Amino acid sequence: GPVFYCILLIYCFFSPALFAQTDEVHHSVMFYNVENLFDTENDPDKQDDEFLPNGERRWSGYRLHSKLNNLAKVIVNTGFWEPPAVIGFCEVENRSVLEMLVNHASLKNWKYRIIHKDSPDGRGIDVAAIYREDLFVPVNYDYFPPVMPGEVEPATREILYLAGVLNESDTLHFYFNHWPSRYGGLMETRKGRSGAASRLRYEINALQARHHDPRVVVMGDFNDQPDDESLIKHLKALPEVREDPVELVNLSAGWAASGKGTLKYQSVWNVFDQIIVTGNLLNPQNPVYTTPEDSFILEAGFLLWKDERYGGMELFRTYEGYRYTGGFSDHLPVILVLRSRIP
């Protein structure tokens, strides 16, 4: 009867739109400074003594497992149907804590694989990555120090380069970073971050000389803001969006203006954790692409609690000073959504 025709008409009218929506899939990539993910074993070659059961922080098996529960909760609660395809981490002590994480009850079905190398960092904290083998096929990875080739390599964590094919559609080149911290003074430590930025730019230039139009994603804790000279002058990550295939575009450049940040110092939010891409990833004609709106700070309610001292909210950390609070981290994770055609 007429109802049937009505339904048929509506179906014909709307179905192209429905089908148009389904030829694209979204996968997320996350970067997370997990703040001192240490095991409880003593490593005689590293300064890990405060994170031992008899150390200043009374770091125990219970506290480690509580932290792993928290991190697994973040990974499965990114706001998408499924956890990220690739995750970069910093401040992990070794491979064994990553094994514990990927084998966690809520993560093991996603079959994450690990990329990790022990770095020369004095405290033993490393940059690492995990990826879902059903979605990402690594073709190459490497670590390099945050100084120019030939310079004395400092006892600090390295930059991780990871190349692979996402969702059978396109090769992506990731650089995961944890640049030298501001501990010891902003001016005194600036040289270390400029050095890291220069080396990263050097590596990306070399990659662009070897490959035509490579799709590059740079993520990390830079210990600097998007408008600091390390990012603007040395890395040349532009604050404005361009589709120029070789230029680096800092998708985090506008976060601070809207009052957002990834960590809080006293009453001020800073954007130290950032997402930077080559302009070609902003071109929707490419097999994998993103948009400026596809990068954001994960501000899940459980990651924050009331800031009694400075007002507003603050990060729910594992420790406040040396007092154990049982939270997550002193940084918020950042997420990039990558869109690809269904292969």
XYZ file of C-alpha atoms in Angstrom:
343
model
C 0.000 0.000 0.000
C 0.924 3.681 0.170
C 2.913 3.175 3.387
C 5.209 0.742 1.614
C 5.855 3.223 -1.232
C 6.468 5.942 1.288
C 9.095 3.820 3.013
C 10.614 2.841 -0.344
C 10.838 6.514 -1.383
C 12.448 7.493 1.895
C 14.899 4.592 1.564
C 15.849 5.564 -2.005
C 16.228 9.171 -0.982
C 18.460 8.518 2.005
C 20.362 5.399 1.055
C 23.046 7.088 -1.105
C 23.887 9.234 1.897
C 23.989 6.139 4.073
C 26.297 4.371 1.665
C 28.466 7.439 1.263
C 29.118 7.401 4.993
C 30.313 3.818 5.020
C 33.166 3.920 2.511
C 35.476 5.389 5.130
C 36.836 3.998 8.385
C 38.343 5.922 11.259
C 41.284 4.729 13.319
C 42.825 6.605 16.178
C 46.468 7.045 17.117
C 47.351 8.089 20.653
C 50.372 9.482 22.425
C 50.568 9.272 26.205
C 53.214 10.303 28.709
C 52.328 7.706 31.344
C 54.477 9.249 34.118
C 56.949 6.803 35.626
C 55.669 3.395 34.561
C 58.291 1.430 36.497
C 58.399 -2.212 37.493
C 59.276 -3.151 41.088
C 62.662 -4.729 40.288
C 65.959 -2.992 40.902
C 67.919 -2.198 37.740
C 71.496 -1.633 38.984
C 72.369 0.411 35.862
C 69.532 2.926 36.303
C 68.403 5.437 38.905
C 65.169 3.609 39.677
C 65.610 3.305 43.444
C 62.686 5.548 44.397
C 60.393 3.150 42.486
C 61.225 0.063 44.523
C 59.144 -1.461 47.338
C 61.620 -0.117 49.906
C 62.250 3.150 47.994
C 60.978 6.618 48.816
C 57.730 6.041 46.907
C 57.064 2.560 48.337
C 56.385 1.335 44.808
C 54.744 -2.070 45.196
C 53.229 -4.772 43.012
C 49.808 -3.541 44.093
C 50.579 0.046 43.028
C 52.038 -1.111 39.708
C 48.945 -3.219 38.931
C 46.658 -0.372 39.919
C 48.545 1.884 37.483
C 48.320 -0.731 34.707
C 44.543 -0.985 35.333
C 44.319 2.790 34.988
C 46.316 2.884 31.731
C 44.263 0.036 30.236
C 41.124 1.997 31.172
C 42.411 5.028 29.234
C 43.238 2.936 26.163
C 39.772 1.365 25.966
C 37.960 4.616 26.804
C 39.241 6.922 24.081
C 35.690 7.664 22.951
C 35.783 5.330 19.930
C 34.305 1.889 19.424
C 37.692 0.308 19.686
C 41.116 1.214 21.082
C 43.793 3.010 19.019
C 45.570 1.309 16.134
C 48.929 2.710 17.261
C 49.953 4.191 20.624
C 53.193 5.985 21.417
C 54.304 6.113 25.051
C 56.978 7.849 27.021
C 58.234 7.265 30.562
C 58.078 3.462 30.405
C 60.931 1.715 32.194
C 61.311 -1.382 30.041
C 59.678 -3.985 27.865
C 58.320 -6.002 30.785
C 55.912 -3.249 31.935
C 54.635 -3.001 28.337
C 54.154 -6.801 28.252
C 52.072 -6.499 31.431
C 50.013 -3.728 29.848
C 49.244 -5.435 26.528
C 48.406 -8.675 28.371
C 45.969 -6.864 30.649
C 42.525 -8.510 30.673
C 40.822 -5.586 28.919
C 43.495 -5.266 26.205
C 44.744 -8.723 25.330
C 41.997 -9.486 22.805
C 43.145 -6.505 20.733
C 46.486 -8.258 20.139
C 48.828 -5.346 20.633
C 52.468 -5.829 19.669
C 55.378 -3.905 21.214
C 58.190 -1.766 19.808
C 60.745 -0.913 22.462
C 64.464 -0.455 23.017
C 66.231 0.404 26.266
C 67.442 3.992 25.980
C 70.548 5.533 27.553
C 68.331 7.657 29.830
C 69.784 7.879 33.334
C 66.481 7.059 35.025
C 65.771 4.340 32.489
C 62.614 5.876 31.021
C 62.045 5.108 27.370
C 59.912 6.018 24.372
C 58.005 3.008 23.011
C 55.003 2.076 20.888
C 52.358 -0.599 20.699
C 50.235 -1.365 17.654
C 47.315 -3.621 16.746
C 48.594 -6.196 14.324
C 45.201 -6.458 12.596
C 45.351 -2.773 11.619
C 48.996 -1.795 11.353
C 51.864 -3.637 9.678
C 55.281 -2.206 10.614
C 57.826 -2.092 7.812
C 60.665 -0.356 9.632
C 61.593 1.198 12.939
C 64.640 2.920 14.351
C 65.763 4.993 17.320
C 68.027 8.027 17.148
C 69.438 10.396 19.791
C 68.071 13.964 20.146
C 71.262 15.573 18.804
C 72.682 16.013 15.326
C 74.728 13.122 13.852
C 78.321 13.191 15.089
C 77.513 15.109 18.283
C 78.089 13.591 21.703
C 75.047 11.507 22.518
C 73.505 12.547 25.835
C 72.252 10.090 28.466
C 68.638 10.744 27.603
C 65.765 9.012 25.812
C 65.818 8.700 22.055
C 63.281 9.526 19.354
C 61.391 6.536 17.938
C 60.769 6.329 14.190
C 58.136 3.792 13.139
C 56.943 3.237 9.572
C 54.103 0.934 8.636
C 50.960 0.374 6.607
C 47.680 1.389 8.209
C 44.533 -0.536 7.345
C 46.106 -1.934 4.135
C 45.771 1.495 2.554
C 48.804 3.726 3.039
C 52.260 3.885 4.564
C 52.637 6.254 7.509
C 55.826 7.462 9.138
C 55.538 8.101 12.885
C 58.047 9.921 15.070
C 57.395 9.564 18.803
C 59.244 12.009 21.051
C 60.071 12.836 24.643
C 62.342 15.863 24.490
C 64.645 16.931 27.337
C 62.645 18.269 30.280
C 62.643 21.753 31.791
C 63.868 20.333 35.072
C 66.988 22.341 35.859
C 65.609 25.601 34.483
C 63.907 26.751 31.294
C 66.874 28.625 29.817
C 69.462 26.032 30.861
C 67.567 23.183 29.231
C 66.408 24.988 26.079
C 69.472 23.885 24.106
C 68.524 20.228 24.576
C 65.083 20.747 23.083
C 66.452 22.798 20.176
C 68.898 19.965 19.526
C 66.094 17.398 19.543
C 64.030 19.558 17.159
C 66.971 20.007 14.775
C 67.671 16.276 14.687
C 64.010 15.450 14.078
C 63.853 17.980 11.226
C 67.057 16.482 9.794
C 65.502 12.986 9.864
C 62.269 14.179 8.241
C 64.238 16.029 5.517
C 66.186 12.814 4.829
C 62.944 10.811 4.685
C 61.440 13.340 2.256
C 64.558 13.104 0.089
C 64.281 9.300 -0.032
C 60.519 8.959 -0.550
C 58.059 10.857 -2.690
C 55.593 12.756 -0.514
C 55.790 10.610 2.666
C 52.898 10.922 5.126
C 54.459 11.923 8.440
C 52.910 12.038 11.925
C 54.976 13.560 14.746
C 53.684 13.104 18.296
C 55.211 13.466 21.697
C 55.896 15.308 24.889
C 58.073 18.154 23.652
C 58.421 19.918 27.023
C 57.801 23.086 25.008
C 54.723 24.896 23.727
C 53.706 25.049 20.038
C 55.000 28.643 19.779
C 58.398 27.981 21.392
C 61.461 28.357 19.206
C 62.323 24.640 19.245
C 59.066 23.880 17.384
C 58.805 27.030 15.259
C 62.411 27.719 14.334
C 64.175 24.344 14.552
C 61.449 21.828 13.692
C 59.632 24.365 11.462
C 56.194 23.129 12.547
C 53.794 25.774 11.265
C 50.959 27.017 13.471
C 48.675 27.549 10.461
C 47.038 24.800 8.420
C 48.354 24.203 4.911
C 47.999 21.302 2.538
C 51.565 21.732 1.312
C 52.789 18.118 1.169
C 56.224 18.749 2.692
C 55.451 21.382 5.332
C 54.870 20.326 8.927
C 51.586 21.592 10.380
C 51.140 21.745 14.149
C 47.541 20.647 14.764
C 47.938 21.543 18.472
C 48.758 25.192 17.824
C 45.260 26.442 18.656
C 44.692 24.448 21.833
C 46.167 26.952 24.285
C 44.043 29.815 22.913
C 40.922 27.844 23.804
C 42.177 27.340 27.361
C 43.186 23.714 26.857
C 46.374 21.968 27.857
C 47.925 18.554 28.454
C 49.515 19.283 31.825
C 49.051 21.872 34.526
C 51.683 23.796 36.426
C 50.143 25.603 39.411
C 47.141 27.348 37.820
C 48.394 27.327 34.210
C 47.674 24.683 31.572
C 50.508 23.984 29.091
C 50.427 22.253 25.710
C 53.567 20.096 25.883
C 52.011 17.043 24.198
C 51.369 17.797 20.555
C 50.366 16.374 17.188
C 52.156 17.542 14.036
C 51.572 16.201 10.508
C 52.823 16.844 7.007
C 50.364 18.895 4.971
C 49.669 15.983 2.619
C 47.768 14.223 5.446
C 45.270 17.106 5.363
C 44.408 16.340 1.738
C 41.182 14.277 1.609
C 42.237 12.857 -1.786
C 44.914 10.741 -0.083
C 44.177 7.115 0.921
C 44.680 8.082 4.573
C 43.953 11.616 5.698
C 42.943 13.702 8.681
C 41.353 17.090 9.348
C 42.366 19.810 11.820
C 39.341 18.852 13.957
C 40.575 15.247 14.175
C 43.265 15.954 16.752
C 42.375 16.586 20.364
C 43.314 16.182 24.006
C 41.572 13.283 25.730
C 39.918 15.058 28.653
C 38.006 12.093 30.074
C 36.440 12.943 33.439
C 38.225 10.129 35.274
C 41.646 11.610 34.379
C 40.965 14.797 36.339
C 39.934 15.807 39.832
C 39.215 19.021 41.675
C 42.196 21.346 42.115
C 41.903 22.345 45.761
C 44.844 24.741 45.656
C 44.520 26.637 42.372
C 40.867 26.089 41.429
C 39.300 24.351 38.462
C 40.473 20.824 37.683
C 43.893 19.218 37.819
C 45.346 15.908 36.691
C 44.604 12.863 38.817
C 48.206 11.690 39.105
C 49.772 8.572 40.597
C 51.605 10.714 43.162
C 51.217 14.246 44.464
C 54.816 14.920 45.407
C 55.697 11.755 47.328
C 52.131 11.105 48.488
C 50.549 8.168 46.677
C 47.130 9.098 45.254
C 46.572 6.167 42.878
C 45.722 8.147 39.761
C 46.791 8.034 36.128
C 49.514 10.442 34.994
C 50.663 14.060 35.125
C 49.878 14.403 31.391
C 46.681 13.983 29.379
C 46.863 11.773 26.269
C 46.521 13.298 22.798
C 44.626 11.619 19.972
C 44.735 11.874 16.182
C 41.944 10.364 14.095
C 43.025 9.010 10.722
C 40.403 8.414 8.054
C 40.904 5.830 5.350
C 38.909 4.276 2.581
C 37.679 0.772 3.191
C 40.184 -1.420 1.306
